[in-house]
């Protein structure tokens, strides 16, 4: 691992980003042209001390998870992301799937959505990045790999995943998820990832198999949802989707008409926030050292 080159690269990428580029206030008395170290660490979900070690080339061994978080925080393009992994002696993640690089256009829009829950997911409903309000509304995805990284897969195999929506809404969401997956399968063509998911779901869920065999096809572009929140109860929201050019990623955001109970609950959500009890990327990294 080239510690000095990694440190220099991180510094150079940090220096080129303005706070406004990532939704942070500029503020007075900034002595650096770009982001501060603590701002990068905050965006990446790392401790400030750990990120400082990386920039000083002091022997930290970042995991692929940490590198992916840094690539997103520093708004790296695909070539820069691959170079970051190369400097850390890590294999660059695949172009698609739960470790995929978030497309810059969607990430830039996500940065601007600071007052409403928003997140970027893959077309197989694998969460790539969330803003804090989205994490507070729907929770953070579990640290799993393979088919279980998809919320659609967990919907049909893990009863706990269904707690996000009221029980009476479950049939609707099941139909929509399967019709959306049919559309994604058609768009991708002879795609191994989709075939593996369908093959894994068929023996585990009779409901999925029945719905899949109806051959209903419809991309999930927008929906009206009732989301169950532990503190605020049931929140009625509209869910909107913006697709990337290749259709492999989606920016989702949630809104409610002004003056509605849902709008008032979203305001409360921004105050209540969320207490993230899962290990941070730094903690995971050190535990694997």
Coordinates of C-alpha atoms in Angstrom, one line a residue:
X1 CA 0.0 0.0 0.0
X2 CA 1.4 3.4 -1.0
X3 CA 0.6 5.5 2.1
X4 CA 2.2 8.7 0.9
X5 CA 0.5 8.7 -2.5
X6 CA -2.8 7.8 -0.9
X7 CA -2.4 10.7 1.5
X8 CA -1.5 13.1 -1.3
X9 CA -4.4 12.0 -3.4
X10 CA -6.9 12.5 -0.6
X11 CA -5.6 16.0 0.1
X12 CA -5.8 17.0 -3.5
X13 CA -9.4 15.8 -3.9
X14 CA -10.5 17.4 -0.6
X15 CA -9.0 20.8 -1.7
X16 CA -11.0 21.0 -4.9
X17 CA -14.5 20.6 -3.3
X18 CA -16.4 23.7 -2.1
X19 CA -18.7 23.2 0.9
X20 CA -21.7 24.3 -1.2
X21 CA -20.9 21.4 -3.6
X22 CA -21.9 18.9 -0.9
X23 CA -24.6 20.8 0.8
X24 CA -22.5 22.3 3.6
X25 CA -22.5 26.0 4.7
X26 CA -19.5 28.0 3.7
X27 CA -19.2 30.0 6.9
X28 CA -16.7 32.7 7.7
X29 CA -12.9 32.4 8.4
X30 CA -12.3 29.3 6.2
X31 CA -8.5 29.0 5.8
X32 CA -8.6 26.2 3.3
X33 CA -10.0 26.4 -0.3
X34 CA -11.9 23.2 -0.1
X35 CA -13.4 21.0 2.7
X36 CA -11.9 20.6 6.1
X37 CA -10.7 17.2 7.2
X38 CA -13.5 16.9 9.8
X39 CA -16.1 17.7 7.0
X40 CA -14.8 14.9 4.9
X41 CA -14.9 12.5 7.8
X42 CA -18.4 13.6 8.6
X43 CA -19.6 13.0 5.0
X44 CA -17.9 9.6 4.9
X45 CA -19.1 8.5 8.3
X46 CA -15.6 8.2 9.7
X47 CA -14.0 9.5 12.8
X48 CA -11.9 12.7 12.3
X49 CA -8.9 11.1 13.9
X50 CA -9.1 8.1 11.6
X51 CA -9.3 10.3 8.5
X52 CA -6.4 12.4 9.7
X53 CA -4.3 9.3 10.0
X54 CA -5.1 8.5 6.3
X55 CA -4.1 12.0 5.2
X56 CA -0.9 11.9 7.2
X57 CA 0.1 8.5 5.7
X58 CA 0.5 6.9 9.1
X59 CA -0.2 3.3 8.3
X60 CA -4.0 3.0 8.4
X61 CA -5.3 0.2 6.3
X62 CA -8.7 1.3 4.9
X63 CA -11.2 -1.4 4.0
X64 CA -13.2 -1.4 0.7
X65 CA -16.2 -0.1 2.7
X66 CA -14.2 2.9 3.9
X67 CA -12.8 3.6 0.5
X68 CA -16.2 3.5 -1.1
X69 CA -17.4 6.0 1.6
X70 CA -14.5 8.3 0.9
X71 CA -15.1 8.1 -2.9
X72 CA -18.7 9.3 -2.3
X73 CA -17.7 11.9 0.2
X74 CA -15.0 13.3 -2.1
X75 CA -17.3 13.1 -5.2
X76 CA -14.8 11.0 -7.2
X77 CA -15.5 10.0 -10.7
X78 CA -15.2 6.4 -11.8
X79 CA -11.5 6.6 -12.8
X80 CA -10.6 8.5 -9.5
X81 CA -12.5 5.9 -7.5
X82 CA -10.5 3.1 -9.1
X83 CA -7.3 5.0 -8.5
X84 CA -8.1 5.4 -4.8
X85 CA -8.7 1.6 -4.5
X86 CA -5.4 1.0 -6.4
X87 CA -3.4 3.2 -4.0
X88 CA -4.9 1.2 -1.1
X89 CA -4.1 -2.1 -2.7
X90 CA -7.8 -3.0 -2.9
X91 CA -9.7 -4.4 -5.8
X92 CA -12.1 -1.8 -7.2
X93 CA -15.8 -2.8 -6.7
X94 CA -18.0 -3.8 -9.7
X95 CA -19.8 -1.2 -11.7
X96 CA -23.2 -2.4 -10.4
X97 CA -24.6 -3.9 -7.2
X98 CA -24.6 -2.7 -3.6
X99 CA -21.0 -1.5 -3.7
X100 CA -21.3 0.4 -7.0
X101 CA -20.1 3.9 -7.4
X102 CA -23.0 6.4 -7.1
X103 CA -23.4 8.2 -10.4
X104 CA -22.2 11.8 -9.9
X105 CA -25.4 13.4 -11.3
X106 CA -27.6 11.6 -8.8
X107 CA -25.2 12.3 -6.0
X108 CA -25.1 16.0 -6.8
X109 CA -28.9 16.2 -6.6
X110 CA -28.9 14.2 -3.4
X111 CA -26.6 16.9 -1.9
X112 CA -29.2 19.5 -2.6
X113 CA -32.1 17.6 -0.9
X114 CA -31.3 18.6 2.7
X115 CA -34.9 19.1 3.9
X116 CA -36.6 15.9 2.7
X117 CA -35.7 12.2 3.0
X118 CA -33.7 11.0 0.0
X119 CA -31.5 8.2 -1.0
X120 CA -29.9 6.6 -4.1
X121 CA -30.6 2.9 -4.7
X122 CA -29.9 0.4 -7.5
X123 CA -32.6 -0.9 -9.8
X124 CA -32.6 -4.0 -7.5
X125 CA -33.3 -1.8 -4.5
X126 CA -29.9 -2.0 -3.0
X127 CA -29.2 1.2 -1.0
X128 CA -26.1 3.0 -2.1
X129 CA -26.2 6.3 -0.1
X130 CA -28.8 8.1 2.1
X131 CA -29.1 11.5 3.6
X132 CA -29.7 11.7 7.3
X133 CA -33.5 12.2 7.0
X134 CA -33.8 9.1 4.9
X135 CA -31.9 7.1 7.5
X136 CA -34.2 8.5 10.1
X137 CA -37.3 7.6 8.1
X138 CA -36.6 4.1 6.7
X139 CA -33.5 3.1 8.7
X140 CA -30.1 2.1 7.5
X141 CA -29.6 -1.0 5.3
X142 CA -28.1 -4.0 7.0
X143 CA -24.5 -4.8 6.3
X144 CA -25.2 -7.8 4.1
X145 CA -24.0 -9.1 0.7
X146 CA -25.5 -11.1 -2.1
X147 CA -29.2 -11.2 -2.7
X148 CA -30.0 -10.1 0.8
X149 CA -28.5 -6.6 0.1
X150 CA -31.7 -6.0 -2.0
X151 CA -34.8 -4.7 -0.1
X152 CA -36.9 -6.6 -2.5
X153 CA -35.2 -9.9 -1.6
X154 CA -35.6 -9.1 2.1
X155 CA -39.2 -8.2 1.6
X156 CA -40.1 -11.8 0.5
X157 CA -37.7 -13.6 2.8
X158 CA -37.4 -11.6 6.1
X159 CA -40.7 -10.8 8.0
X160 CA -38.9 -7.9 9.8
X161 CA -38.4 -6.1 6.5
X162 CA -42.2 -5.7 6.2
X163 CA -42.5 -3.7 9.5
X164 CA -41.7 -0.6 7.4
X165 CA -45.2 -0.6 6.0
X166 CA -48.7 -1.3 7.6
X167 CA -49.8 -4.9 7.2
X168 CA -52.8 -4.0 5.1
X169 CA -50.5 -2.3 2.5
X170 CA -48.2 -5.4 2.1
X171 CA -50.1 -6.9 -0.9
X172 CA -49.8 -3.7 -2.8
X173 CA -46.1 -3.4 -2.2
X174 CA -45.5 -7.1 -3.1
X175 CA -47.3 -6.6 -6.5
X176 CA -45.3 -3.4 -7.2
X177 CA -42.0 -4.9 -6.2
X178 CA -42.4 -7.9 -8.5
X179 CA -43.8 -5.9 -11.5
X180 CA -40.8 -3.5 -11.1
X181 CA -38.4 -6.5 -11.0
X182 CA -39.9 -7.9 -14.1
X183 CA -39.3 -4.6 -15.9
X184 CA -35.7 -4.5 -14.7
X185 CA -35.1 -8.0 -15.8
X186 CA -36.4 -7.1 -19.3
X187 CA -34.2 -4.0 -19.4
X188 CA -31.1 -5.9 -18.3
X189 CA -31.6 -8.8 -20.7
X190 CA -29.7 -12.0 -20.0
X191 CA -28.4 -10.7 -16.6
X192 CA -26.9 -13.1 -14.1
X193 CA -27.7 -10.9 -11.0
X194 CA -31.4 -10.8 -11.8
X195 CA -31.6 -14.5 -12.6
X196 CA -29.8 -15.4 -9.4
X197 CA -32.2 -13.3 -7.4
X198 CA -35.3 -14.8 -9.0
X199 CA -33.9 -18.3 -8.6
X200 CA -33.2 -17.6 -4.9
X201 CA -36.7 -16.2 -4.3
X202 CA -38.8 -18.8 -6.0
X203 CA -38.2 -21.7 -3.5
X204 CA -38.3 -19.3 -0.5
X205 CA -41.5 -17.4 -1.2
X206 CA -44.8 -18.8 -2.7
X207 CA -46.1 -15.2 -2.8
X208 CA -43.2 -14.1 -5.0
X209 CA -43.6 -17.1 -7.3
X210 CA -47.3 -16.5 -7.8
X211 CA -46.8 -12.8 -8.6
X212 CA -43.8 -13.5 -10.8
X213 CA -45.8 -15.9 -12.9
X214 CA -48.5 -13.3 -13.6
X215 CA -45.9 -11.5 -15.7
X216 CA -47.1 -8.0 -14.7
X217 CA -44.5 -5.4 -15.8
X218 CA -44.2 -1.8 -14.5
X219 CA -41.3 0.3 -13.4
X220 CA -41.9 1.9 -10.0
X221 CA -41.6 5.6 -10.9
X222 CA -43.8 7.0 -8.2
X223 CA -46.0 5.7 -5.3
X224 CA -48.0 6.9 -2.4
X225 CA -46.7 5.2 0.8
X226 CA -47.6 4.9 4.4
X227 CA -44.4 4.3 6.4
X228 CA -44.4 3.1 10.0
X229 CA -42.0 5.1 12.2
X230 CA -41.2 4.0 15.7
X231 CA -41.7 7.5 17.2
X232 CA -44.0 9.3 14.8
X233 CA -46.4 6.5 13.9
X234 CA -47.7 6.1 10.4
X235 CA -46.5 8.8 8.0
X236 CA -48.3 9.3 4.6
X237 CA -45.9 10.4 1.9
X238 CA -45.4 10.5 -1.8
X239 CA -42.3 8.7 -3.1
X240 CA -40.7 10.0 -6.3
X241 CA -38.0 8.4 -8.5
X242 CA -35.4 9.9 -10.8
X243 CA -33.6 7.3 -12.9
X244 CA -30.0 7.5 -14.1
X245 CA -29.4 7.5 -17.8
X246 CA -28.7 3.7 -17.9
X247 CA -31.6 3.0 -15.5
X248 CA -29.3 1.1 -13.1
X249 CA -29.6 3.7 -10.3
X250 CA -32.5 5.7 -8.9
X251 CA -32.7 8.8 -6.7
X252 CA -35.7 8.4 -4.4
X253 CA -37.1 11.2 -2.3
X254 CA -40.2 11.5 -0.1
X255 CA -42.5 14.5 0.2
X256 CA -45.9 15.5 1.6
X257 CA -48.3 18.3 0.5
X258 CA -47.9 21.5 2.6
X259 CA -50.4 21.6 5.5
X260 CA -50.9 17.9 5.7
X261 CA -50.1 15.7 8.7
X262 CA -47.4 14.1 6.7
X263 CA -45.6 17.4 6.2
X264 CA -45.8 18.1 9.9
X265 CA -44.4 14.7 10.7
X266 CA -41.5 15.3 8.3
X267 CA -40.7 18.5 10.1
X268 CA -40.7 16.6 13.4
X269 CA -38.5 14.0 11.8
X270 CA -35.8 16.6 11.1
X271 CA -35.8 17.4 14.8
X272 CA -36.0 13.9 16.2
X273 CA -33.4 12.6 13.8
X274 CA -32.1 9.1 14.3
X275 CA -29.7 7.4 16.7
X276 CA -27.6 5.1 14.6
X277 CA -26.7 2.1 16.8
X278 CA -24.9 0.2 14.1
X279 CA -21.0 0.2 14.0
X280 CA -19.5 3.0 12.0
X281 CA -17.3 2.3 9.0
X282 CA -14.2 3.1 11.1
X283 CA -15.2 0.6 13.8
X284 CA -15.9 -2.1 11.2
X285 CA -12.5 -1.3 9.6
X286 CA -10.6 -1.7 12.8
X287 CA -12.5 -4.8 13.9
X288 CA -11.4 -6.5 10.7
X289 CA -7.7 -5.4 11.1

